Amino acid sequence: MARTSKALEAWRELNDRQQGTLAVIFALDQETEQGRRQGAARGEYDNRPASEWRTIDFAHEPSDRRLFGLTTMQARLAGKGWDNQGNGSTIAALAARGLLERAMRGTAFGVMHQVRLTRAGRAAARVGTANTPGGPRKAALGERSWQVLALLWKADTRGEILKWGYSVTVEKVLIAKHVPPLAEFVASDGGGYRITDRGRDFYREHYTAHAAAHPNVTAPHPDGARAEPWPTEADNRLARLARTHRALGRAWKEARDQYQAAAAEADPKPPTGIAAGQREQYERDLPAEVARLLAERAQLWQDTARQRAEQAADDTERLEQLLTDAARAWAAAALHGFNAAVTGDDPLTVLPAGDDPDEWTEPRLVPPAQTGVHGLDDDAGRLYAAAVGTPRKRRGPAPKKRRGFARPPQTPAPGTPCAELAQWLTGQLAGGSLVRRLHPNRLTTDIPAPTDQAKENQPQ
């Protein structure tokens, strides 16, 4: 525990850019390690020392990218907006903290600068990017394979097959790597895949381990909806608040746009330049009666536009308040649901059963509970701080904006910080993902004892 605390402390001392860079290096390090394991499984062994195969190319010197292109690390950093001259300083700062080592190798045209994580750097990145408390959890199937098996289970409960023409995951993993196979191809009814008896037993027996290891996969509990640790009604209640907020947001935008259009018509800008001269000549050429009709019509148009603008302005002001209240109500409910998931309480006791506007009078935004997952806690704290009006300062330089068409800045909708917090919290709770992350002990299944016939069919 002391080692984990030290690693987390090292991670928290980094600014945003340093954390992002260390996370990229860690991801590349783990991908290389995974590739070596897969190669060993195929009988392809790499006898190089770890100091060699864990070394990652960072940047070429000279840095003419038209000739040398980007390294994988630079491409990953570019995806985060951090591919610029500041990368060298970031690497130097991480090396000074003992989180990575620097090296270089010669090339035909110069040198390639390289980086390699130290044990301290790997530990800091692992705890900083962990998806679950205590680090990754082990399971027999990978995330994609477990997701497909869950789809097969759901189709089977509906009395259907999974109508896929061909699936690499099913063929290479669920069939080829298991004896008896967990799935089978069915040629009838247009063709598709079906879970086997062994697949059903495997799903039930290993549900707890896989649901805990892959919390982002929505896999139904084998004992039915009543055994789910997170009730569907909790998602439904948050979804109602979200729909109300979205509808109000659309109504506010329509009223605002109508106000702007009507205000422009009430006070039109006179033409200038050549257009002004052409307009004046046109009006001089009109008979007096027609010119009078034109002026009266223009005046009426402006008067009615002014009335429409006044009505739209009043509506916009009222909708702004309703939208702000709705965002706050959604955020308050989502915070209560989030904290219930963290503490293991029943969310239905704290989530509102409806979204009556009369209940939107300044609900309290309780602080989010600590999950023990640093990434979650950091995001929750940052979004909560913005929602309550005390946004955190950025740590380190901001990511560089990508080149391209610059969109004009848009006015954020009223209550946007609360809405962003609510949307993030709702996403974490959806389908019980957060419960699976934090409370794997609540995922247990009531596995019945196999019958005598089932025992006879089991492989020896």
Short mmCIF file of C-alpha atoms in Angstrom, two decimals:
data_model
loop_
_atom_site.label_atom_id
_atom_site.label_comp_id
_atom_site.label_asym_id
_atom_site.label_seq_id
_atom_site.Cartn_x
_atom_site.Cartn_y
_atom_site.Cartn_z
CA MET A 1 0.00 0.00 0.00
CA ALA A 2 2.83 2.40 0.80
CA ARG A 3 4.30 1.82 -2.66
CA THR A 4 0.95 2.57 -4.32
CA SER A 5 0.57 5.76 -2.30
CA LYS A 6 4.06 6.86 -3.34
CA ALA A 7 3.27 6.17 -6.99
CA LEU A 8 0.01 8.10 -6.80
CA GLU A 9 1.79 11.00 -5.13
CA ALA A 10 4.33 11.05 -7.96
CA TRP A 11 1.49 11.10 -10.52
CA ARG A 12 -0.35 13.92 -8.79
CA GLU A 13 2.77 16.09 -8.72
CA LEU A 14 2.76 16.20 -12.53
CA ASN A 15 0.91 18.84 -14.49
CA ASP A 16 -1.70 17.94 -17.11
CA ARG A 17 0.74 17.78 -20.00
CA GLN A 18 3.27 15.70 -18.08
CA GLN A 19 0.55 13.27 -17.03
CA GLY A 20 -0.69 12.98 -20.61
CA THR A 21 2.82 12.37 -21.94
CA LEU A 22 3.57 9.75 -19.30
CA ALA A 23 0.27 8.03 -20.10
CA VAL A 24 1.18 7.86 -23.81
CA ILE A 25 4.59 6.34 -23.01
CA PHE A 26 2.98 3.85 -20.63
CA ALA A 27 0.42 2.80 -23.25
CA LEU A 28 3.19 2.16 -25.80
CA ASP A 29 5.18 0.25 -23.17
CA GLN A 30 2.20 -1.99 -22.37
CA GLU A 31 1.40 -2.56 -26.04
CA THR A 32 4.97 -3.76 -26.60
CA GLU A 33 4.73 -6.06 -23.59
CA GLN A 34 1.42 -7.47 -24.82
CA GLY A 35 2.92 -8.05 -28.26
CA ARG A 36 5.81 -10.02 -26.75
CA ARG A 37 3.37 -12.21 -24.80
CA GLN A 38 1.33 -12.90 -27.92
CA GLY A 39 4.50 -13.68 -29.85
CA ALA A 40 5.63 -16.10 -27.14
CA ALA A 41 2.26 -17.85 -27.34
CA ARG A 42 2.96 -18.42 -31.05
CA GLY A 43 6.44 -19.71 -30.30
CA GLU A 44 8.17 -16.45 -31.30
CA TYR A 45 10.54 -15.55 -28.46
CA ASP A 46 12.37 -12.23 -28.07
CA ASN A 47 15.55 -12.74 -26.04
CA ARG A 48 16.51 -9.09 -25.89
CA PRO A 49 16.80 -7.57 -22.40
CA ALA A 50 13.93 -5.40 -21.19
CA SER A 51 16.17 -2.33 -21.36
CA GLU A 52 16.11 -2.75 -25.14
CA TRP A 53 12.59 -3.81 -26.02
CA ARG A 54 11.01 -1.32 -23.61
CA THR A 55 12.88 1.60 -25.24
CA ILE A 56 10.56 3.81 -27.30
CA ASP A 57 11.52 6.09 -30.18
CA PHE A 58 10.63 9.67 -29.32
CA ALA A 59 11.89 12.16 -31.92
CA HIS A 60 14.42 12.28 -34.73
CA GLU A 61 17.15 14.90 -34.93
CA PRO A 62 17.21 16.69 -37.33
CA SER A 63 13.41 16.96 -37.16
CA ASP A 64 12.44 17.48 -40.80
CA ARG A 65 9.14 15.58 -40.80
CA ARG A 66 8.83 15.74 -44.57
CA LEU A 67 11.81 13.39 -44.68
CA PHE A 68 11.54 11.39 -41.46
CA GLY A 69 7.82 11.53 -40.64
CA LEU A 70 6.44 11.17 -37.12
CA THR A 71 7.28 8.54 -34.55
CA THR A 72 4.39 6.63 -33.03
CA MET A 73 4.89 8.54 -29.82
CA GLN A 74 4.73 11.89 -31.61
CA ALA A 75 1.58 10.79 -33.44
CA ARG A 76 -0.08 9.86 -30.13
CA LEU A 77 0.90 13.18 -28.59
CA ALA A 78 -0.39 15.01 -31.66
CA GLY A 79 -3.77 13.36 -31.10
CA LYS A 80 -3.86 15.03 -27.69
CA GLY A 81 -2.77 18.41 -29.06
CA TRP A 82 0.70 18.25 -27.49
CA ASP A 83 2.91 17.69 -30.52
CA ASN A 84 5.08 20.82 -30.49
CA GLN A 85 8.41 22.16 -29.28
CA GLY A 86 7.42 21.78 -25.63
CA ASN A 87 7.70 18.00 -25.77
CA GLY A 88 11.45 18.06 -25.12
CA SER A 89 10.98 20.07 -21.93
CA THR A 90 8.25 17.70 -20.78
CA ILE A 91 10.49 14.68 -21.31
CA ALA A 92 13.30 16.42 -19.42
CA ALA A 93 10.96 17.14 -16.50
CA LEU A 94 9.81 13.51 -16.34
CA ALA A 95 13.43 12.31 -16.46
CA ALA A 96 14.40 14.72 -13.67
CA ARG A 97 11.71 13.15 -11.50
CA GLY A 98 13.09 9.67 -12.13
CA LEU A 99 10.01 8.52 -14.03
CA LEU A 100 11.82 7.77 -17.28
CA GLU A 101 15.29 7.46 -18.77
CA ARG A 102 16.53 9.01 -21.99
CA ALA A 103 18.66 7.34 -24.64
CA MET A 104 19.49 7.68 -28.33
CA ARG A 105 20.51 5.59 -31.29
CA GLY A 106 22.21 6.54 -34.50
CA THR A 107 20.38 6.66 -37.82
CA ALA A 108 21.50 7.14 -41.41
CA PHE A 109 20.81 10.88 -41.21
CA GLY A 110 21.24 11.77 -37.53
CA VAL A 111 20.07 10.40 -34.20
CA MET A 112 16.77 9.14 -32.79
CA HIS A 113 16.01 10.32 -29.26
CA GLN A 114 14.44 7.59 -27.15
CA VAL A 115 12.70 7.19 -23.78
CA ARG A 116 12.22 4.29 -21.41
CA LEU A 117 10.01 4.12 -18.31
CA THR A 118 11.63 3.43 -14.97
CA ARG A 119 9.88 1.23 -12.42
CA ALA A 120 8.76 4.36 -10.60
CA GLY A 121 7.40 5.82 -13.85
CA ARG A 122 5.55 2.63 -14.72
CA ALA A 123 4.03 2.46 -11.23
CA ALA A 124 2.96 6.11 -11.36
CA ALA A 125 1.38 5.72 -14.80
CA ARG A 126 -0.34 2.48 -13.82
CA VAL A 127 -2.00 3.96 -10.75
CA GLY A 128 -2.76 7.23 -12.53
CA THR A 129 -4.50 5.59 -15.50
CA ALA A 130 -6.06 2.62 -13.68
CA ASN A 131 -9.66 1.86 -14.57
CA THR A 132 -10.45 0.12 -11.28
CA PRO A 133 -9.20 0.41 -7.69
CA GLY A 134 -6.08 -1.64 -7.18
CA GLY A 135 -5.25 -1.87 -10.87
CA PRO A 136 -6.48 -4.15 -13.67
CA ARG A 137 -8.46 -7.29 -12.85
CA LYS A 138 -7.81 -10.60 -14.54
CA ALA A 139 -10.33 -12.64 -16.51
CA ALA A 140 -10.19 -15.51 -18.99
CA LEU A 141 -11.67 -13.51 -21.88
CA GLY A 142 -10.59 -10.13 -23.18
CA GLU A 143 -13.01 -7.21 -23.25
CA ARG A 144 -14.15 -7.70 -26.85
CA SER A 145 -14.62 -11.46 -26.43
CA TRP A 146 -16.65 -10.93 -23.26
CA GLN A 147 -18.76 -8.31 -25.02
CA VAL A 148 -19.56 -10.70 -27.86
CA LEU A 149 -20.38 -13.54 -25.46
CA ALA A 150 -22.77 -11.17 -23.66
CA LEU A 151 -24.43 -10.36 -26.98
CA LEU A 152 -24.83 -14.08 -27.65
CA TRP A 153 -26.34 -14.54 -24.18
CA LYS A 154 -28.82 -11.70 -24.71
CA ALA A 155 -29.85 -13.04 -28.11
CA ASP A 156 -30.33 -16.50 -26.58
CA THR A 157 -32.59 -15.14 -23.82
CA ARG A 158 -34.80 -13.69 -26.59
CA GLY A 159 -34.86 -17.04 -28.35
CA GLU A 160 -32.78 -15.66 -31.23
CA ILE A 161 -29.36 -16.07 -32.79
CA LEU A 162 -26.77 -13.36 -33.35
CA LYS A 163 -27.20 -12.68 -37.07
CA TRP A 164 -23.62 -11.96 -38.01
CA GLY A 165 -22.23 -13.27 -41.27
CA TYR A 166 -18.71 -13.79 -39.88
CA SER A 167 -17.04 -12.82 -36.63
CA VAL A 168 -13.30 -13.12 -36.03
CA THR A 169 -13.90 -12.97 -32.26
CA VAL A 170 -16.40 -15.80 -32.31
CA GLU A 171 -14.42 -17.98 -34.70
CA LYS A 172 -10.91 -17.39 -33.32
CA VAL A 173 -11.69 -17.12 -29.61
CA LEU A 174 -15.09 -18.40 -28.54
CA ILE A 175 -14.92 -21.43 -30.85
CA ALA A 176 -11.27 -22.19 -31.62
CA LYS A 177 -9.84 -21.60 -28.14
CA HIS A 178 -12.44 -23.47 -26.10
CA VAL A 179 -13.25 -27.18 -25.98
CA PRO A 180 -16.19 -27.57 -26.02
CA PRO A 181 -16.70 -24.27 -27.87
CA LEU A 182 -18.63 -21.43 -26.28
CA ALA A 183 -20.49 -20.62 -29.51
CA GLU A 184 -21.43 -22.25 -32.80
CA PHE A 185 -22.42 -21.18 -36.28
CA VAL A 186 -26.05 -21.76 -37.30
CA ALA A 187 -26.82 -21.93 -41.02
CA SER A 188 -30.61 -21.73 -40.66
CA ASP A 189 -32.68 -18.55 -40.42
CA GLY A 190 -30.29 -16.56 -42.58
CA GLY A 191 -27.18 -17.69 -40.70
CA GLY A 192 -25.55 -16.43 -37.54
CA TYR A 193 -24.05 -17.49 -34.22
CA ARG A 194 -25.58 -19.12 -31.16
CA ILE A 195 -24.26 -19.67 -27.68
CA THR A 196 -23.71 -23.33 -26.79
CA ASP A 197 -24.58 -25.15 -23.57
CA ARG A 198 -20.94 -24.84 -22.56
CA GLY A 199 -21.12 -21.14 -23.39
CA ARG A 200 -24.13 -20.71 -21.10
CA ASP A 201 -22.36 -22.50 -18.26
CA PHE A 202 -19.19 -20.46 -18.84
CA TYR A 203 -21.14 -17.20 -18.85
CA ARG A 204 -22.82 -18.03 -15.56
CA GLU A 205 -19.72 -19.44 -13.85
CA HIS A 206 -17.38 -16.63 -14.91
CA TYR A 207 -19.79 -13.70 -14.93
CA THR A 208 -18.47 -12.18 -11.70
CA ALA A 209 -14.82 -12.16 -12.80
CA HIS A 210 -15.53 -10.79 -16.28
CA ALA A 211 -18.05 -8.15 -15.22
CA ALA A 212 -15.49 -6.87 -12.70
CA ALA A 213 -12.57 -7.01 -15.17
CA HIS A 214 -14.52 -5.31 -17.99
CA PRO A 215 -16.84 -2.82 -16.25
CA ASN A 216 -17.54 -0.85 -19.42
CA VAL A 217 -19.24 -3.85 -21.03
CA THR A 218 -22.97 -3.99 -20.32
CA ALA A 219 -23.51 -7.71 -19.74
CA PRO A 220 -26.85 -8.86 -18.27
CA HIS A 221 -26.72 -10.69 -14.96
CA PRO A 222 -27.33 -14.41 -15.51
CA ASP A 223 -29.87 -14.46 -12.65
CA GLY A 224 -32.01 -11.79 -14.31
CA ALA A 225 -32.77 -8.11 -13.84
CA ARG A 226 -33.59 -8.48 -10.14
CA ALA A 227 -30.01 -9.58 -9.44
CA GLU A 228 -28.46 -6.55 -11.14
CA PRO A 229 -26.51 -4.44 -8.60
CA TRP A 230 -27.62 -1.24 -10.38
CA PRO A 231 -31.37 -0.97 -11.12
CA THR A 232 -32.47 0.01 -14.60
CA GLU A 233 -34.96 2.43 -13.08
CA ALA A 234 -32.04 4.53 -11.80
CA ASP A 235 -30.83 5.01 -15.39
CA ASN A 236 -34.39 5.78 -16.47
CA ARG A 237 -34.78 8.53 -13.87
CA LEU A 238 -31.54 10.20 -14.90
CA ALA A 239 -32.50 9.81 -18.56
CA ARG A 240 -35.78 11.67 -17.93
CA LEU A 241 -33.88 14.59 -16.43
CA ALA A 242 -31.47 14.52 -19.37
CA ARG A 243 -34.31 14.55 -21.91
CA THR A 244 -35.98 17.48 -20.16
CA HIS A 245 -32.68 19.38 -20.19
CA ARG A 246 -32.11 18.69 -23.89
CA ALA A 247 -35.67 19.76 -24.78
CA LEU A 248 -35.32 22.98 -22.82
CA GLY A 249 -31.94 23.60 -24.44
CA ARG A 250 -33.50 23.31 -27.87
CA ALA A 251 -36.38 25.61 -26.89
CA TRP A 252 -33.93 28.20 -25.49
CA LYS A 253 -31.84 28.12 -28.67
CA GLU A 254 -34.92 28.53 -30.87
CA ALA A 255 -36.13 31.52 -28.84
CA ARG A 256 -32.66 33.09 -28.88
CA ASP A 257 -32.29 32.61 -32.64
CA GLN A 258 -35.76 34.03 -33.25
CA TYR A 259 -34.93 37.05 -31.12
CA GLN A 260 -31.74 37.71 -33.04
CA ALA A 261 -33.52 37.37 -36.39
CA ALA A 262 -36.43 39.62 -35.34
CA ALA A 263 -34.09 42.21 -33.82
CA ALA A 264 -32.18 42.40 -37.10
CA GLU A 265 -35.45 42.91 -39.01
CA ALA A 266 -36.62 45.61 -36.55
CA ASP A 267 -33.48 47.64 -37.09
CA PRO A 268 -32.15 46.69 -40.53
CA LYS A 269 -28.76 47.93 -41.59
CA PRO A 270 -28.95 50.38 -44.50
CA PRO A 271 -27.09 49.41 -47.66
CA THR A 272 -23.70 50.95 -48.28
CA GLY A 273 -21.48 51.65 -51.27
CA ILE A 274 -22.78 50.73 -54.72
CA ALA A 275 -25.80 48.97 -53.23
CA ALA A 276 -26.84 52.19 -51.47
CA GLY A 277 -26.67 54.18 -54.71
CA GLN A 278 -28.68 51.57 -56.59
CA ARG A 279 -31.34 51.55 -53.86
CA GLU A 280 -31.67 55.34 -53.88
CA GLN A 281 -32.02 55.38 -57.66
CA TYR A 282 -34.65 52.64 -57.51
CA GLU A 283 -36.74 54.58 -54.95
CA ARG A 284 -36.46 57.83 -56.99
CA ASP A 285 -37.74 56.04 -60.08
CA LEU A 286 -40.89 54.82 -58.28
CA PRO A 287 -44.18 56.76 -58.56
CA ALA A 288 -45.05 58.64 -55.36
CA GLU A 289 -47.91 56.29 -54.49
CA VAL A 290 -45.73 53.18 -54.83
CA ALA A 291 -42.93 54.79 -52.83
CA ARG A 292 -45.44 55.53 -50.05
CA LEU A 293 -46.69 51.92 -50.08
CA LEU A 294 -43.11 50.70 -49.90
CA ALA A 295 -42.33 52.94 -46.92
CA GLU A 296 -45.53 51.92 -45.08
CA ARG A 297 -44.81 48.26 -45.65
CA ALA A 298 -41.24 48.67 -44.40
CA GLN A 299 -42.48 50.47 -41.30
CA LEU A 300 -45.07 47.76 -40.59
CA TRP A 301 -42.44 45.08 -41.09
CA GLN A 302 -40.16 46.78 -38.56
CA ASP A 303 -42.99 47.31 -36.06
CA THR A 304 -44.08 43.66 -36.13
CA ALA A 305 -40.44 42.56 -35.98
CA ARG A 306 -39.98 44.72 -32.91
CA GLN A 307 -42.97 43.04 -31.25
CA ARG A 308 -41.66 39.60 -32.14
CA ALA A 309 -38.24 40.53 -30.81
CA GLU A 310 -39.72 41.69 -27.51
CA GLN A 311 -41.71 38.45 -27.13
CA ALA A 312 -38.74 36.29 -28.06
CA ALA A 313 -36.53 38.21 -25.61
CA ASP A 314 -38.98 37.59 -22.78
CA ASP A 315 -39.23 33.90 -23.71
CA THR A 316 -35.45 33.61 -23.93
CA GLU A 317 -35.03 35.08 -20.47
CA ARG A 318 -37.57 32.67 -18.96
CA LEU A 319 -36.16 29.67 -20.80
CA GLU A 320 -32.67 30.63 -19.67
CA GLN A 321 -33.78 30.31 -16.06
CA LEU A 322 -35.62 27.05 -16.69
CA LEU A 323 -32.62 25.60 -18.53
CA THR A 324 -30.26 26.63 -15.74
CA ASP A 325 -32.55 25.05 -13.15
CA ALA A 326 -32.90 21.87 -15.20
CA ALA A 327 -29.13 21.52 -15.57
CA ARG A 328 -28.66 21.99 -11.85
CA ALA A 329 -31.43 19.51 -11.01
CA TRP A 330 -29.90 16.92 -13.34
CA ALA A 331 -26.44 17.48 -11.85
CA ALA A 332 -27.77 17.28 -8.28
CA ALA A 333 -29.58 14.00 -9.01
CA ALA A 334 -26.57 12.54 -10.81
CA LEU A 335 -24.31 13.44 -7.87
CA HIS A 336 -26.64 11.66 -5.46
CA GLY A 337 -26.73 8.64 -7.75
CA PHE A 338 -22.95 8.68 -8.13
CA ASN A 339 -22.41 8.80 -4.37
CA ALA A 340 -24.94 5.99 -3.87
CA ALA A 341 -23.02 3.86 -6.35
CA VAL A 342 -19.73 4.59 -4.55
CA THR A 343 -21.10 3.76 -1.10
CA GLY A 344 -23.15 0.79 -2.29
CA ASP A 345 -26.53 2.30 -1.34
CA ASP A 346 -29.83 2.00 -3.20
CA PRO A 347 -29.90 4.84 -5.78
CA LEU A 348 -33.70 4.80 -5.99
CA THR A 349 -33.89 6.26 -2.48
CA VAL A 350 -32.00 9.40 -3.55
CA LEU A 351 -32.93 9.87 -7.21
CA PRO A 352 -36.11 11.87 -7.92
CA ALA A 353 -38.94 9.82 -9.40
CA GLY A 354 -39.97 12.73 -11.66
CA ASP A 355 -38.70 16.01 -13.06
CA ASP A 356 -41.37 18.43 -11.87
CA PRO A 357 -40.14 22.01 -12.45
CA ASP A 358 -41.47 22.93 -9.00
CA GLU A 359 -38.70 20.76 -7.54
CA TRP A 360 -35.92 22.69 -9.30
CA THR A 361 -35.46 25.39 -6.67
CA GLU A 362 -31.70 25.45 -6.15
CA PRO A 363 -31.01 21.78 -5.32
CA ARG A 364 -27.74 21.35 -3.45
CA LEU A 365 -24.76 20.06 -5.39
CA VAL A 366 -23.18 17.65 -2.93
CA PRO A 367 -19.47 16.91 -3.52
CA PRO A 368 -18.72 13.69 -5.42
CA ALA A 369 -17.54 10.81 -3.25
CA GLN A 370 -14.00 9.48 -3.69
CA THR A 371 -13.91 6.26 -5.72
CA GLY A 372 -10.24 5.36 -5.27
CA VAL A 373 -9.78 5.49 -9.06
CA HIS A 374 -7.58 8.53 -9.62
CA GLY A 375 -8.76 9.29 -13.15
CA LEU A 376 -12.42 9.24 -12.09
CA ASP A 377 -11.81 11.28 -8.96
CA ASP A 378 -9.79 13.88 -10.85
CA ASP A 379 -12.41 14.30 -13.59
CA ALA A 380 -15.27 14.38 -11.09
CA GLY A 381 -13.50 16.99 -8.97
CA ARG A 382 -12.66 19.17 -11.96
CA LEU A 383 -16.21 19.11 -13.34
CA TYR A 384 -17.74 19.66 -9.89
CA ALA A 385 -15.50 22.66 -9.26
CA ALA A 386 -16.66 24.25 -12.52
CA ALA A 387 -20.31 23.50 -11.73
CA VAL A 388 -20.19 25.22 -8.32
CA GLY A 389 -18.32 28.20 -9.76
CA THR A 390 -14.78 27.53 -8.58
CA PRO A 391 -13.07 26.11 -11.68
CA ARG A 392 -9.58 24.75 -11.20
CA LYS A 393 -6.65 26.40 -12.92
CA ARG A 394 -4.97 24.44 -15.68
CA ARG A 395 -1.75 22.81 -14.59
CA GLY A 396 0.86 23.43 -17.24
CA PRO A 397 0.46 24.75 -20.81
CA ALA A 398 -2.76 24.10 -22.67
CA PRO A 399 -2.82 21.67 -25.62
CA LYS A 400 -2.10 23.32 -28.94
CA LYS A 401 -5.15 23.73 -31.17
CA ARG A 402 -5.07 21.73 -34.37
CA ARG A 403 -4.73 23.54 -37.63
CA GLY A 404 -7.75 23.79 -39.85
CA PHE A 405 -10.95 25.75 -40.27
CA ALA A 406 -11.52 27.92 -37.21
CA ARG A 407 -15.14 27.85 -36.13
CA PRO A 408 -16.55 31.08 -34.71
CA PRO A 409 -16.87 31.01 -30.93
CA GLN A 410 -20.31 29.99 -29.70
CA THR A 411 -22.09 31.29 -26.63
CA PRO A 412 -22.43 28.39 -24.16
CA ALA A 413 -25.95 27.51 -23.10
CA PRO A 414 -27.05 28.58 -19.61
CA GLY A 415 -26.08 26.04 -16.97
CA THR A 416 -23.45 24.40 -19.20
CA PRO A 417 -21.01 23.56 -16.34
CA CYS A 418 -23.79 21.76 -14.44
CA ALA A 419 -24.91 19.98 -17.60
CA GLU A 420 -21.37 18.82 -18.39
CA LEU A 421 -21.01 17.45 -14.85
CA ALA A 422 -24.40 15.72 -15.06
CA GLN A 423 -23.66 14.20 -18.46
CA TRP A 424 -20.31 12.84 -17.28
CA LEU A 425 -21.78 11.37 -14.10
CA THR A 426 -24.71 9.83 -15.97
CA GLY A 427 -22.29 8.21 -18.40
CA GLN A 428 -20.25 6.71 -15.56
CA LEU A 429 -23.39 5.27 -13.96
CA ALA A 430 -25.05 3.98 -17.13
CA GLY A 431 -25.78 0.29 -17.03
CA GLY A 432 -24.06 -0.15 -13.66
CA SER A 433 -20.55 0.47 -15.01
CA LEU A 434 -19.39 2.30 -11.89
CA VAL A 435 -20.77 -0.40 -9.59
CA ARG A 436 -18.89 -3.05 -11.53
CA ARG A 437 -15.71 -1.01 -11.18
CA LEU A 438 -15.98 -0.43 -7.47
CA HIS A 439 -17.97 -3.35 -6.04
CA PRO A 440 -17.08 -6.62 -7.76
CA ASN A 441 -18.34 -8.48 -4.68
CA ARG A 442 -21.88 -7.45 -5.62
CA LEU A 443 -21.69 -9.29 -8.95
CA THR A 444 -21.95 -12.81 -7.52
CA THR A 445 -24.29 -15.29 -9.14
CA ASP A 446 -26.35 -18.11 -7.71
CA ILE A 447 -24.74 -20.96 -9.65
CA PRO A 448 -26.88 -24.12 -9.43
CA ALA A 449 -25.19 -27.46 -8.99
CA PRO A 450 -24.83 -29.33 -12.31
CA THR A 451 -27.22 -32.19 -12.94
CA ASP A 452 -26.02 -35.79 -13.36
CA GLN A 453 -26.52 -35.47 -17.12
CA ALA A 454 -24.44 -32.26 -17.18
CA LYS A 455 -21.67 -33.96 -15.24
CA GLU A 456 -21.56 -36.77 -17.79
CA ASN A 457 -21.26 -34.25 -20.65
CA GLN A 458 -18.39 -32.31 -19.07
CA PRO A 459 -14.95 -32.94 -20.66
CA GLN A 460 -12.54 -35.02 -18.60
#
